[in-house]
Coordinates of C-alpha atoms in Angstrom, one line a residue:
Chain A
X1 CA -13.4 26.5 -3.8
X2 CA -15.1 25.0 -0.7
X3 CA -18.0 26.6 1.0
X4 CA -15.8 27.5 3.9
X5 CA -13.3 28.9 1.4
X6 CA -16.1 31.0 -0.1
X7 CA -17.3 32.2 3.3
X8 CA -13.8 32.9 4.3
X9 CA -13.3 35.0 1.2
X10 CA -16.7 36.7 1.5
X11 CA -16.1 37.2 5.2
X12 CA -12.7 38.7 4.7
X13 CA -13.9 41.1 1.9
X14 CA -16.9 42.1 3.9
X15 CA -15.0 42.4 7.1
X16 CA -12.4 44.7 5.5
X17 CA -15.2 46.9 4.3
X18 CA -17.5 46.8 7.3
X19 CA -15.6 45.1 10.1
X20 CA -18.2 42.5 10.8
X21 CA -20.0 39.9 8.8
X22 CA -23.4 39.4 10.3
X23 CA -25.8 36.5 10.4
X24 CA -27.0 34.7 7.2
X25 CA -24.5 31.9 7.7
X26 CA -26.4 28.7 7.9
X27 CA -25.9 25.4 9.8
X28 CA -24.5 24.1 6.5
X29 CA -21.6 26.6 6.8
X30 CA -21.0 25.5 10.3
X31 CA -20.7 21.9 9.1
X32 CA -18.1 23.1 6.6
X33 CA -16.2 24.8 9.3
X34 CA -16.2 21.7 11.4
X35 CA -15.3 19.6 8.4
X36 CA -12.3 21.9 7.5
X37 CA -11.2 21.8 11.1
X38 CA -11.3 18.0 11.1
X39 CA -9.3 18.0 7.8
X40 CA -6.7 20.6 9.0
X41 CA -3.0 19.5 9.2
X42 CA -0.9 20.9 12.1
X43 CA 0.9 20.1 15.2
X44 CA 0.4 22.1 18.4
X45 CA 0.1 22.0 22.2
X46 CA -3.6 21.7 23.1
X47 CA -4.8 22.9 26.4
X48 CA -8.3 21.9 27.5
X49 CA -10.0 23.4 30.6
X50 CA -13.4 22.5 31.9
X51 CA -15.4 23.8 34.8
X52 CA -17.9 21.4 36.5
X53 CA -19.5 23.2 39.5
X54 CA -16.6 24.2 41.7
X55 CA -14.2 21.7 40.1
X56 CA -11.8 22.8 37.4
X57 CA -10.1 20.2 35.2
X58 CA -7.1 21.0 33.0
X59 CA -5.1 18.9 30.6
X60 CA -2.5 19.7 28.0
X61 CA -1.4 17.4 25.2
X62 CA 1.0 17.4 22.2
X63 CA -1.2 16.9 19.2
X64 CA -0.4 16.1 15.6
X65 CA -3.6 16.5 13.6
X66 CA -4.3 15.6 10.0
X67 CA -7.2 14.7 7.7
X68 CA -9.7 13.1 10.0
X69 CA -7.2 11.8 12.5
X70 CA -4.8 12.8 15.3
X71 CA -1.9 11.6 17.3
X72 CA -1.7 12.5 20.9
X73 CA 1.6 12.0 22.6
X74 CA 2.2 11.7 26.4
X75 CA 5.4 10.8 28.2
X76 CA 6.1 7.4 26.9
X77 CA 2.8 6.5 25.1
X78 CA 0.7 7.7 22.3
X79 CA -2.8 7.3 21.0
X80 CA -3.9 7.6 17.3
X81 CA -7.6 8.1 16.6
X82 CA -9.7 8.8 13.5
X83 CA -12.2 7.4 11.2
X84 CA -13.6 5.0 13.8
X85 CA -10.3 3.7 14.9
X86 CA -8.3 4.1 18.1
X87 CA -4.8 2.7 18.6
X88 CA -3.0 3.1 21.9
X89 CA 0.6 2.3 22.8
X90 CA 0.6 2.4 26.6
X91 CA 1.3 -0.3 29.1
X92 CA -0.9 -2.6 27.2
X93 CA -0.9 -1.8 23.4
X94 CA -4.5 -2.0 22.1
X95 CA -6.6 -1.1 19.1
X96 CA -10.2 -0.7 18.3
X97 CA -11.9 -0.6 14.9
X98 CA -15.6 0.1 14.6
X99 CA -17.3 -1.3 11.6
X100 CA -20.0 1.2 10.7
X101 CA -21.3 2.8 7.5
X102 CA -23.4 5.3 9.5
X103 CA -22.4 8.9 9.8
X104 CA -23.1 11.7 12.2
X105 CA -26.3 13.6 11.5
X106 CA -26.6 17.0 10.0
X107 CA -26.4 19.9 12.3
X108 CA -29.9 21.1 12.9
X109 CA -30.1 22.9 16.2
X110 CA -27.2 25.2 15.8
X111 CA -26.5 28.1 13.5
X112 CA -23.8 30.7 13.1
X113 CA -24.6 33.9 14.8
X114 CA -21.9 36.3 13.7
X115 CA -18.5 36.1 12.0
X116 CA -15.8 38.6 12.6
X117 CA -12.2 38.8 11.5
X118 CA -9.6 38.8 14.3
X119 CA -5.9 38.3 14.9
X120 CA -5.1 35.3 17.0
X121 CA -1.5 34.2 17.7
X122 CA -0.5 36.8 15.0
X123 CA -2.6 34.9 12.4
X124 CA -5.6 36.0 10.5
X125 CA -8.6 34.2 11.9
X126 CA -12.4 34.2 11.9
X127 CA -14.3 34.5 15.2
X128 CA -17.5 32.4 14.7
X129 CA -20.4 32.4 17.2
X130 CA -22.4 29.3 17.3
X131 CA -26.0 29.9 18.4
X132 CA -28.5 27.4 19.8
X133 CA -31.7 29.5 19.5
X134 CA -31.0 32.6 21.6
X135 CA -28.2 31.0 23.6
X136 CA -24.6 31.4 22.5
X137 CA -23.4 27.8 22.7
X138 CA -19.8 28.2 21.4
X139 CA -17.3 30.7 20.1
X140 CA -14.7 29.3 17.6
X141 CA -11.6 31.1 16.5
X142 CA -10.8 29.5 13.1
X143 CA -7.4 29.9 11.4
X144 CA -8.3 31.4 8.0
X145 CA -5.6 29.6 6.1
X146 CA -5.5 26.1 7.6
X147 CA -9.0 25.8 8.8
X148 CA -7.9 24.7 12.2
X149 CA -9.9 25.8 15.3
X150 CA -7.3 27.7 17.3
X151 CA -9.6 28.4 20.2
X152 CA -13.0 27.0 21.1
X153 CA -15.1 28.2 24.0
X154 CA -18.2 26.2 24.9
X155 CA -20.9 27.8 27.1
X156 CA -23.4 26.2 29.5
X157 CA -27.1 26.9 29.7
X158 CA -26.4 30.1 31.8
X159 CA -24.2 31.5 29.1
X160 CA -21.0 30.9 31.1
X161 CA -17.9 29.3 29.6
X162 CA -17.6 25.7 30.8
X163 CA -14.9 24.4 28.4
X164 CA -12.0 26.1 26.6
X165 CA -9.8 24.3 24.1
X166 CA -6.9 26.3 22.9
X167 CA -3.9 25.6 20.7
X168 CA -0.5 27.0 21.3
X169 CA 2.9 26.5 19.5
X170 CA 0.7 26.1 16.5
X171 CA 2.6 24.9 13.4
X172 CA 0.2 24.5 10.4
X173 CA 0.9 22.0 7.7
X174 CA 3.6 20.3 9.8
X175 CA 3.2 16.5 10.2
X176 CA 5.5 13.9 11.6
X177 CA 5.5 10.2 10.6
X178 CA 3.1 7.9 12.3
X179 CA 4.8 5.7 15.0
X180 CA 6.4 2.7 13.4
X181 CA 5.0 0.3 16.1
X182 CA 1.5 1.2 15.1
X183 CA 1.1 -1.7 12.6
X184 CA 2.1 -4.2 15.2
X185 CA -0.6 -3.3 17.7
X186 CA -3.4 -5.9 17.7
X187 CA -6.8 -4.4 17.0
X188 CA -10.3 -5.6 18.1
X189 CA -13.0 -5.3 15.5
X190 CA -16.3 -4.0 16.9
X191 CA -19.5 -5.0 15.1
X192 CA -22.8 -3.3 14.7
X193 CA -25.6 -4.5 17.0
X194 CA -29.2 -4.7 16.1
X195 CA -30.4 -3.8 19.6
X196 CA -33.0 -1.1 20.1
X197 CA -32.7 -0.9 23.8
X198 CA -32.5 2.9 23.9
X199 CA -34.5 5.5 22.0
X200 CA -33.5 6.9 18.6
X201 CA -33.5 10.4 19.9
X202 CA -32.5 11.8 23.2
X203 CA -32.9 15.5 24.1
X204 CA -32.2 16.6 20.5
X205 CA -29.4 14.1 19.9
X206 CA -29.9 11.4 17.2
X207 CA -28.7 7.9 17.6
X208 CA -25.9 7.2 15.1
X209 CA -25.2 3.6 15.6
X210 CA -25.3 0.8 18.2
X211 CA -22.3 -1.6 18.8
X212 CA -21.5 -4.7 20.8
X213 CA -19.6 -3.6 23.9
X214 CA -17.3 -5.4 26.2
X215 CA -18.6 -8.2 28.5
X216 CA -21.9 -8.5 26.5
X217 CA -22.7 -4.8 27.0
X218 CA -23.9 -2.5 24.2
X219 CA -22.9 1.0 23.2
X220 CA -25.3 3.5 21.7
X221 CA -23.6 6.5 20.1
X222 CA -25.6 9.8 19.8
X223 CA -24.7 13.0 18.2
X224 CA -26.2 16.4 17.3
X225 CA -23.4 17.1 14.8
X226 CA -21.4 19.3 17.2
X227 CA -21.4 17.3 20.5
X228 CA -21.7 13.5 21.0
X229 CA -22.0 10.9 23.7
X230 CA -22.1 7.1 24.1
X231 CA -24.4 5.3 26.5
X232 CA -23.2 1.8 27.6
X233 CA -25.9 -0.6 28.8
X234 CA -24.0 -3.2 31.0
X235 CA -25.1 -6.3 32.9
X236 CA -25.8 -5.8 36.6
X237 CA -23.2 -8.4 37.4
X238 CA -20.4 -6.5 35.8
X239 CA -18.1 -4.3 37.9
X240 CA -17.3 -0.9 36.4
X241 CA -13.9 0.4 37.4
X242 CA -13.0 4.1 37.4
X243 CA -15.6 5.7 39.6
X244 CA -13.8 5.5 43.0
X245 CA -13.3 9.2 43.2
X246 CA -16.6 10.2 41.6
X247 CA -18.7 13.1 42.7
X248 CA -22.5 12.9 43.2
X249 CA -24.8 14.4 40.6
X250 CA -28.3 14.7 42.0
X251 CA -31.2 15.5 39.6
X252 CA -35.0 15.2 39.9
X253 CA -34.6 11.6 38.7
X254 CA -32.1 10.3 41.1
X255 CA -28.4 10.1 42.1
X256 CA -25.7 9.6 39.6
X257 CA -21.9 9.1 40.0
X258 CA -20.0 11.6 38.0
X259 CA -16.3 11.8 37.0
X260 CA -15.7 15.1 35.1
X261 CA -12.5 15.4 33.1
X262 CA -11.1 18.3 31.0
X263 CA -12.3 16.7 27.8
X264 CA -15.5 14.9 28.7
X265 CA -17.8 13.7 31.5
X266 CA -18.4 10.2 32.7
X267 CA -21.7 9.2 34.5
X268 CA -22.7 5.9 36.0
X269 CA -26.0 4.7 37.5
X270 CA -28.1 1.6 37.6
X271 CA -31.8 0.9 37.2
X272 CA -33.3 -2.4 38.4
X273 CA -32.1 -4.3 35.3
X274 CA -28.8 -2.8 34.2
X275 CA -25.8 -0.6 34.8
X276 CA -25.5 2.4 32.6
X277 CA -22.4 4.5 31.8
X278 CA -22.5 7.7 29.7
X279 CA -19.4 9.2 28.3
X280 CA -19.4 12.4 26.2
X281 CA -18.3 16.0 25.6
X282 CA -21.7 17.5 26.2
X283 CA -22.5 20.7 28.0
X284 CA -24.0 20.3 31.5
X285 CA -27.5 21.5 30.6
X286 CA -27.6 19.0 27.7
X287 CA -26.4 16.3 30.1
X288 CA -29.3 16.9 32.5
X289 CA -31.9 16.8 29.6
X290 CA -30.3 13.6 28.3
X291 CA -30.3 11.9 31.7
X292 CA -34.0 12.8 32.2
X293 CA -34.8 10.8 29.0
X294 CA -32.8 7.7 30.0
X295 CA -33.9 5.0 32.5
X296 CA -33.8 6.6 35.9
X297 CA -31.5 5.3 38.8
X298 CA -33.2 2.5 40.7
X299 CA -34.8 2.7 44.1
X300 CA -31.7 1.8 46.0
X301 CA -30.1 4.9 44.7
X302 CA -33.0 6.9 46.2
X303 CA -31.8 5.8 49.6
X304 CA -28.4 7.1 48.6
X305 CA -29.9 10.4 47.7
X306 CA -31.5 10.8 51.1
X307 CA -28.2 9.7 52.7
X308 CA -26.4 12.3 50.5
X309 CA -28.9 15.0 51.5
X310 CA -28.8 14.2 55.2
X311 CA -25.1 13.6 55.6
X312 CA -23.5 15.1 52.5
Chain B
X1 CA 2.3 32.7 -18.6
X2 CA 4.1 29.5 -19.5
X3 CA 6.3 30.1 -16.4
X4 CA 3.2 30.6 -14.3
X5 CA 1.7 27.3 -15.6
X6 CA 5.0 25.5 -14.9
X7 CA 4.9 26.9 -11.3
X8 CA 1.3 25.9 -10.8
X9 CA 2.0 22.4 -12.2
X10 CA 5.0 22.0 -9.9
X11 CA 3.0 23.3 -7.0
X12 CA 0.2 20.9 -7.7
X13 CA 2.6 18.0 -7.8
X14 CA 4.3 19.2 -4.5
X15 CA 0.9 19.5 -2.8
X16 CA -0.1 16.1 -4.0
X17 CA 3.1 14.6 -2.7
X18 CA 2.6 16.4 0.5
X19 CA -0.9 14.8 0.9
X20 CA 0.7 11.4 0.2
X21 CA 3.4 12.1 2.8
X22 CA 6.3 11.5 0.4
X23 CA 8.1 14.8 0.5
X24 CA 11.8 15.2 1.5
X25 CA 12.4 17.5 4.4
X26 CA 13.5 20.3 2.0
X27 CA 10.4 20.0 -0.1
X28 CA 8.2 19.8 3.0
X29 CA 9.7 23.1 4.3
X30 CA 9.0 24.7 0.9
X31 CA 5.4 23.5 0.9
X32 CA 4.8 24.6 4.5
X33 CA 6.2 28.0 3.7
X34 CA 4.1 28.3 0.5
X35 CA 0.9 27.1 2.2
X36 CA 1.2 29.6 5.0
X37 CA 1.8 32.5 2.7
X38 CA 0.3 32.0 -0.8
X39 CA -3.5 32.3 -1.0
X40 CA -3.5 30.7 -4.4
X41 CA -1.6 27.7 -3.1
X42 CA -4.0 27.4 -0.2
X43 CA -6.9 27.4 -2.6
X44 CA -5.2 24.7 -4.7
X45 CA -4.5 22.7 -1.6
X46 CA -8.1 22.8 -0.5
X47 CA -9.2 21.8 -4.0
X48 CA -6.9 18.8 -3.9
X49 CA -8.1 17.8 -0.4
X50 CA -11.7 18.3 -1.6
X51 CA -11.1 15.9 -4.5
X52 CA -9.6 13.3 -2.2
X53 CA -12.4 13.7 0.2
X54 CA -14.9 13.2 -2.7
X55 CA -13.1 10.0 -3.6
X56 CA -13.5 8.8 0.0
X57 CA -17.2 9.6 -0.2
X58 CA -17.7 7.5 -3.3
X59 CA -19.7 4.4 -2.7
X60 CA -17.5 1.3 -2.5
X61 CA -17.5 -0.4 -5.8
X62 CA -18.8 -3.9 -6.1
X63 CA -15.9 -6.2 -6.9
X64 CA -16.7 -8.5 -9.9
X65 CA -17.6 -11.9 -8.4
X66 CA -15.2 -13.7 -10.7
X67 CA -12.3 -11.8 -9.0
X68 CA -13.4 -12.9 -5.5
X69 CA -12.3 -16.1 -3.8
X70 CA -14.8 -18.8 -4.7
X71 CA -14.8 -20.4 -1.3
X72 CA -16.1 -18.8 1.9
X73 CA -13.7 -17.6 4.5
X74 CA -12.9 -19.7 7.5
X75 CA -9.8 -19.3 9.6
X76 CA -9.3 -15.9 8.1
X77 CA -12.4 -14.6 9.9
X78 CA -10.9 -15.6 13.2
X79 CA -7.6 -13.9 12.3
X80 CA -9.5 -10.8 11.1
X81 CA -11.2 -10.5 14.5
X82 CA -7.9 -11.0 16.3
X83 CA -6.2 -8.4 14.0
X84 CA -3.7 -11.0 12.9
X85 CA -4.1 -10.7 9.2
X86 CA -1.2 -9.3 7.2
X87 CA -1.5 -6.0 5.4
X88 CA -1.9 -7.8 2.1
X89 CA -4.6 -10.2 3.5
X90 CA -6.8 -7.5 5.2
X91 CA -8.2 -5.8 2.1
X92 CA -8.9 -9.2 0.4
X93 CA -10.9 -10.4 3.4
X94 CA -12.6 -7.0 3.8
X95 CA -13.6 -7.1 0.1
X96 CA -14.9 -10.6 0.4
X97 CA -16.9 -9.6 3.5
X98 CA -18.5 -6.7 1.7
X99 CA -19.9 -9.0 -1.0
X100 CA -20.6 -12.1 1.0
X101 CA -23.5 -12.0 3.4
X102 CA -22.9 -15.5 4.6
X103 CA -19.4 -14.8 5.7
X104 CA -20.6 -11.5 7.4
X105 CA -23.1 -13.6 9.4
X106 CA -20.4 -16.1 10.3
X107 CA -18.1 -13.2 11.4
X108 CA -20.9 -11.6 13.5
X109 CA -21.7 -15.0 15.1
X110 CA -18.0 -15.6 15.8
X111 CA -17.7 -12.2 17.4
X112 CA -20.9 -12.7 19.5
X113 CA -19.8 -16.1 20.7
X114 CA -16.4 -14.7 21.7
X115 CA -18.1 -11.9 23.6
X116 CA -20.4 -14.4 25.3
X117 CA -17.5 -16.6 26.2
X118 CA -15.6 -13.7 27.6
X119 CA -18.7 -12.6 29.6
X120 CA -19.1 -16.0 31.2
X121 CA -18.1 -16.0 34.9
X122 CA -15.3 -18.3 35.8
X123 CA -17.0 -21.0 37.9
X124 CA -14.8 -22.8 40.4
X125 CA -16.3 -24.9 43.1
X126 CA -15.5 -23.5 46.6
X127 CA -12.7 -25.3 48.5
X128 CA -15.1 -26.8 51.1
X129 CA -17.0 -28.6 48.3
X130 CA -13.8 -30.1 47.0
X131 CA -13.0 -31.5 50.4
X132 CA -16.5 -32.8 50.7
X133 CA -16.2 -34.4 47.3
X134 CA -13.0 -36.2 48.3
X135 CA -14.6 -37.4 51.5
X136 CA -17.6 -38.6 49.6
X137 CA -15.5 -40.5 47.1
X138 CA -13.5 -42.2 49.9
X139 CA -16.5 -43.3 51.9
X140 CA -19.0 -43.8 49.1
X141 CA -19.7 -47.4 49.7
X142 CA -20.3 -47.0 53.4
X143 CA -22.9 -44.2 53.2
X144 CA -26.6 -45.2 53.1
X145 CA -28.7 -43.9 50.2
X146 CA -30.9 -41.7 52.3
X147 CA -27.9 -39.9 53.8
X148 CA -26.3 -39.6 50.4
X149 CA -29.5 -38.0 49.1
X150 CA -29.7 -35.6 52.0
X151 CA -26.1 -34.7 51.5
X152 CA -26.8 -34.0 47.8
X153 CA -29.8 -31.8 48.6
X154 CA -27.7 -29.9 51.2
X155 CA -24.9 -29.5 48.7
X156 CA -27.4 -28.0 46.1
X157 CA -28.8 -25.7 48.7
X158 CA -25.4 -24.6 49.8
X159 CA -24.3 -24.1 46.2
X160 CA -27.3 -21.8 45.5
X161 CA -27.1 -19.8 48.7
X162 CA -23.3 -19.5 49.2
X163 CA -22.4 -19.9 45.5
X164 CA -23.1 -16.3 44.4
X165 CA -21.1 -14.9 47.4
X166 CA -18.3 -17.4 46.9
X167 CA -17.9 -16.5 43.2
X168 CA -18.1 -12.7 44.0
X169 CA -14.5 -12.2 43.0
X170 CA -15.2 -13.7 39.6
X171 CA -17.4 -10.9 38.4
X172 CA -16.5 -9.5 35.0
X173 CA -14.9 -6.0 35.2
X174 CA -15.1 -3.2 32.7
X175 CA -12.9 -0.1 33.1
X176 CA -14.1 3.4 32.3
X177 CA -10.9 3.9 30.3
X178 CA -12.0 1.2 27.9
X179 CA -15.5 2.7 27.6
X180 CA -13.9 6.1 27.0
X181 CA -11.6 4.7 24.3
X182 CA -14.6 3.1 22.6
X183 CA -16.5 6.4 22.7
X184 CA -13.5 8.3 21.3
X185 CA -13.1 5.9 18.5
X186 CA -16.8 6.1 17.5
X187 CA -16.9 9.8 17.9
X188 CA -13.9 10.1 15.5
X189 CA -16.1 9.0 12.5
X190 CA -16.5 12.2 10.6
X191 CA -19.8 13.3 8.9
X192 CA -20.5 11.6 5.6
X193 CA -17.3 9.5 5.5
X194 CA -17.4 5.8 5.4
X195 CA -14.9 3.8 7.3
X196 CA -12.3 2.4 5.0
X197 CA -9.5 -0.1 5.5
X198 CA -6.8 2.4 5.6
X199 CA -4.9 3.5 8.7
X200 CA -6.2 6.6 10.4

């Protein structure tokens, strides 16, 4: 029986007797919960809602999830991701395969606060609180039988929910065949890069691996076991599309262009040598700490800050 | 007891077939029903998945050198990067790459050079320089050397000052959608699982 299986069993027994299973669940068990969730097999509608300042972003997707991978269908296209691969069938079919033997680091900064048994969508589930020190960072509602996370709420540094991911029309153990066209989509193999441009640790996140990026850029992927982000260091000559409708993020270090989405946040800035783009699913307070540890926006951006402060 | 063992054996086979994705619709319905209702079946299912996960975690075995192709890879590396290898060829090339440092270096060089080529700006001389070149060719024999030298210097100065602006439209472009896809792919590598050559 897996550790999650044991904790589920213990949790169920304990909860029946006392209603609540309190602390003593370690980060190791949290890793088991996340692993079981990654391995769970189901299909469902997944609704993701994020709040960035006054902006609310919502998206819903049809998801087929299986061991380590998932297929997301939209109107006429689909995307399959998992185990370092991503294959998309959209207007331009494309695939990426990352060659890496490195793995995400162990969870160190989070631990499970309390576990209670609940009913969610008429199913037996565990409500797991994920603590970052004294701060409640997330609440997970985990389906007892399949291990799928039915509902996940992530909190910002002020303890307010900033992202909710919920499953509905949940059908456990149901899988559909992979799209037949998948094998015909050309894939690009992405190799490891030996660069050490960025530090090994950023605001509690460990560097996992560095890869060659498009147009001579490089991608550094960081994770803390629960959240993750990539920083792309790109030549100053390169134009980066997709920030036309960005909002301004002003920190003590400078002005950044930010495009928040339901699932992640995208940040762009430039120092005197390079353009940088950060993409990740990190909470806002982590984002500010990470940006403070990265090269700050160049002086021309300071002019933009004053312009922004004066004229909005 | 014997009946129970038979049931468990059948269940085990069904669950195994389920994980392999080879069940009929009828069998799939049965498995889905059992998995959502029978705690013992769920435990057995998790045991099977755990076993398969453990297999994935095993270090990749060294392939005996006498089974590997004796010659180094050549065109296959290019096809590998382009994703043009057949399903049968891919594992052979991957296996060779795992054991052959030389081919890995060639593959990395090949990939780097492709990236470098793709990153090169397309250089096209501005139209006015083309006109000037034609004029120069037509009147070459009639222009004194000093004037020709001055014209050359002027052309170089113009190329350095106007050139960057003239080639502004040739700047390489990266879309945030591409970067986002790359992040999603890397983030999908689970903890303690090596990337294999199987489909996701």
